[in-house]
Amino acid sequence: MKTAQEYIESLRKLNTRVYMFGEKLDNWVDHPMIRPSINCVAMTYACAEDPQNAELMTVTSSLTGHKINRFTHLHQSTEDLINKVKMQRLLGQKTASCFQRCVGMDSFNAVFSTTFEVDEKYGTRYHENFKKFLTMVQDEDLVVDGAMTDPKGDRSKAPHEQADPDMFLHVVERRADGIVVCGAKCHQTGSVNSHWHIFMPTISMTEADKDWAVSFACPTDAEGMYMIYGRQSCDTRKMEEDSSIDVGNAKFGGQEALVVLDHVFIPNEYIFLNGEYEFAGMMVERFAGYHRQSYGGCKVGVGDVVIGATALAAEYNGVEKASAVKDKLIEMTHLNETLYCCGIACSSQGFKTKAGNYQIDLLLANVCKQNVTRFPYEIVRLAEDVAGGLMVTMPSQKDFHSETVVGRSGETIGEICNKFFVGREGVSTEDRQRVMRFLENMCLGAAAVGYRTESMHGAGSPQAQRIMIARQGNIQGKKQFAKDIAGIR
């Protein structure tokens, strides 16, 4: 397995094409807006090196029998599914950010089981293709981005009805040795930091959409593939001098990008679906289920840090003993642990697929994600409530260190800031600064992308879960329970 440093150095060997603010980045690995997200992925390697985390972070490969990072694993039991959620919580606690490898892990398990059933019906070799690909990923301990979300264009129209066919990723040419594809994937978490991508359909499809029913693996630096880096709130603070406090979380962060494929050639050995439109919905549904389970781990770990920072803010403000503050911290904990319960529940009720790996309970996974669309918003609302207005009105880090003299007393701006923004006795103004900026980052800044908006729209927006809950909820069966007890025939 790779070390954290080996992972970072491996990125430098790639010819990944990254654009930001309208320009190509020559050294994106060390760019101050990108490096925190690389550090997050590196933590998935660092934790795997720690013997204390071995049970959660490493596992024996079902394909090779070798020791591998769990992020490259095919779940072999309900215990594996539960350990996945526990691992994600741990990494959320370590980074307070999105650590970006979950989408790849979830795509592995969805594509593995789906390709088995495609081959079963059509006699294709997609499953063998995928097993060979995943063996390489496991042996080399690679980061793979799971790419599903298309731009979609006019959402009232199917892929084949779009004015621009590129609004959904599609095959434009079929050759004896492979296919050529065009299109894009939006909101791609960790795409820039990945060695490879797995592309999947984003919706169920009909025969008319068969050219859009495509799944394959592609190296991140493939010819014709490039990425346009997404903006985050307050992101340019990372580029300012003397901003380590103002950033809020100087070491870790998330990232998203628009991934564009402009006539990219995909060899046959990396194709996992090619026109078998009936299986597009299966792949989407399984990936979404796994990814909705994931949120019962990663968002909970981040929530742990938000709760801790809120408690620190209360302590630094001198109000930690107030009953109202204690009650708010209890409510935050209750909401956070409820999310964790959902993640564990859908894992414990998992089952074996035809292909042999384990899938989560889809109903409970969707209930998990439905709660994730709500509870983090309430958690950060309570965090803002306890922290107070200073979280968003505090002068800059430079002001706290300014030697510019102002006023009649001859005090500097720095002295004035440190005097008037001090909290309780025994707590430095800088420590109070740090916890306030961290909470600002989580509630409103760059980290709010991963903790708030991603909680709403990642792995499908709220209505997507409600559709699945309606489909999986077995209302007819529940009606029969009532009829049986009430004596209705």
Coordinates of N, CA, C and O in Angstrom, one line a residue, residues 78 81-86 88 289-290 292-298 300 336-350 360-361 364-365 367-369 371-372:
T78 N -21.8 -8.0 6.1 CA -22.3 -6.9 6.8 C -21.3 -6.2 7.7 O -21.4 -5.0 7.9
L81 N -19.5 -3.7 5.7 CA -20.4 -2.5 5.5 C -20.3 -1.6 6.7 O -20.3 -0.4 6.6
I82 N -20.4 -2.2 7.9 CA -20.4 -1.4 9.1 C -19.0 -0.8 9.3 O -18.9 0.4 9.7
N83 N -18.0 -1.5 9.1 CA -16.6 -1.0 9.2 C -16.4 0.2 8.3 O -15.6 1.1 8.5
K84 N -17.0 0.1 7.1 CA -16.9 1.2 6.1 C -17.4 2.5 6.8 O -16.7 3.5 6.7
V85 N -18.6 2.4 7.4 CA -19.2 3.6 8.0 C -18.3 4.1 9.2 O -18.1 5.3 9.4
K86 N -17.8 3.2 10.0 CA -16.9 3.5 11.1 C -15.6 4.2 10.6 O -15.1 5.2 11.2
Q88 N -15.3 5.9 7.8 CA -15.6 7.2 7.3 C -15.8 8.2 8.5 O -15.4 9.4 8.3
G289 N -27.3 4.0 -3.5 CA -27.6 3.4 -2.2 C -26.3 3.4 -1.3 O -26.3 3.7 -0.2
Y290 N -25.2 2.9 -1.9 CA -23.9 2.9 -1.2 C -23.5 4.3 -0.8 O -23.0 4.5 0.3
R292 N -25.4 6.9 -0.3 CA -26.2 7.4 0.8 C -25.9 6.8 2.1 O -26.0 7.5 3.2
Q293 N -25.5 5.6 2.1 CA -24.9 4.9 3.3 C -23.7 5.7 3.8 O -23.5 5.9 5.0
S294 N -22.8 6.1 2.9 CA -21.6 6.7 3.2 C -21.8 8.0 4.1 O -21.0 8.3 5.0
Y295 N -22.9 8.7 3.8 CA -23.1 9.9 4.5 C -23.4 9.7 5.9 O -23.3 10.7 6.7
G296 N -23.8 8.5 6.3 CA -24.1 8.2 7.7 C -22.8 8.0 8.5 O -22.8 7.8 9.7
G297 N -21.6 8.1 7.8 CA -20.3 8.0 8.4 C -19.6 9.3 8.3 O -19.2 9.9 9.3
C298 N -19.3 9.8 7.1 CA -18.4 10.9 6.9 C -19.0 12.2 7.5 O -18.3 13.0 8.2
V300 N -21.1 12.4 9.9 CA -21.1 12.3 11.3 C -19.7 12.6 11.9 O -19.7 13.3 13.0
N336 N -26.6 14.2 15.4 CA -25.4 13.6 14.8 C -25.5 12.0 15.0 O -25.2 11.3 14.0
E337 N -25.8 11.6 16.2 CA -25.8 10.2 16.4 C -27.0 9.5 15.7 O -26.9 8.3 15.4
T338 N -28.1 10.2 15.5 CA -29.2 9.6 14.7 C -28.7 9.3 13.3 O -29.1 8.3 12.7
L339 N -27.9 10.2 12.7 CA -27.4 10.0 11.4 C -26.5 8.7 11.4 O -26.6 7.9 10.5
Y340 N -25.7 8.6 12.4 CA -24.8 7.4 12.5 C -25.6 6.1 12.7 O -25.3 5.1 12.1
C341 N -26.7 6.2 13.5 CA -27.6 5.0 13.6 C -28.1 4.6 12.3 O -28.2 3.4 12.0
C342 N -28.5 5.5 11.4 CA -29.0 5.2 10.1 C -27.9 4.5 9.2 O -28.2 3.5 8.5
G343 N -26.7 5.0 9.3 CA -25.6 4.4 8.6 C -25.3 3.0 9.0 O -25.1 2.1 8.2
I344 N -25.3 2.8 10.3 CA -25.1 1.5 10.8 C -26.2 0.5 10.5 O -26.0 -0.7 10.2
A345 N -27.4 1.0 10.6 CA -28.6 0.2 10.4 C -28.7 -0.3 9.0 O -28.9 -1.5 8.8
C346 N -28.5 0.5 8.0 CA -28.6 0.1 6.6 C -27.5 -0.9 6.3 O -27.6 -1.7 5.4
S347 N -26.3 -0.8 7.0 CA -25.2 -1.7 6.8 C -25.5 -3.0 7.4 O -25.2 -4.1 6.8
S348 N -26.0 -3.0 8.7 CA -26.3 -4.3 9.4 C -27.4 -5.1 8.7 O -27.4 -6.4 8.8
Q349 N -28.2 -4.5 7.9 CA -29.3 -5.2 7.2 C -28.9 -5.5 5.7 O -29.8 -5.7 4.9
G350 N -27.6 -5.4 5.4 CA -27.1 -5.7 4.1 C -27.3 -7.1 3.6 O -27.6 -8.0 4.5
I360 N -26.1 -2.7 0.8 CA -26.8 -2.2 1.9 C -28.3 -2.4 1.7 O -28.8 -2.6 0.6
D361 N -29.1 -2.2 2.8 CA -30.5 -2.1 2.7 C -30.9 -0.8 2.1 O -30.6 0.3 2.6
L364 N -33.3 1.7 4.1 CA -32.7 2.4 5.2 C -31.5 3.3 4.8 O -31.3 4.4 5.4
A365 N -30.9 3.0 3.7 CA -29.8 3.9 3.1 C -30.5 5.2 2.7 O -29.9 6.3 2.9
V367 N -33.3 6.5 3.8 CA -33.7 7.2 5.0 C -32.6 7.9 5.7 O -32.7 9.0 6.1
C368 N -31.4 7.2 5.6 CA -30.2 7.8 6.1 C -29.9 9.1 5.4 O -29.7 10.2 6.0
K369 N -29.9 9.1 4.1 CA -29.5 10.3 3.3 C -30.6 11.4 3.5 O -30.3 12.6 3.5
N371 N -32.3 12.1 6.1 CA -31.9 12.7 7.4 C -30.7 13.6 7.2 O -30.6 14.7 7.8
V372 N -29.8 13.2 6.4 CA -28.6 14.0 6.1 C -28.9 15.3 5.4 O -28.2 16.3 5.6

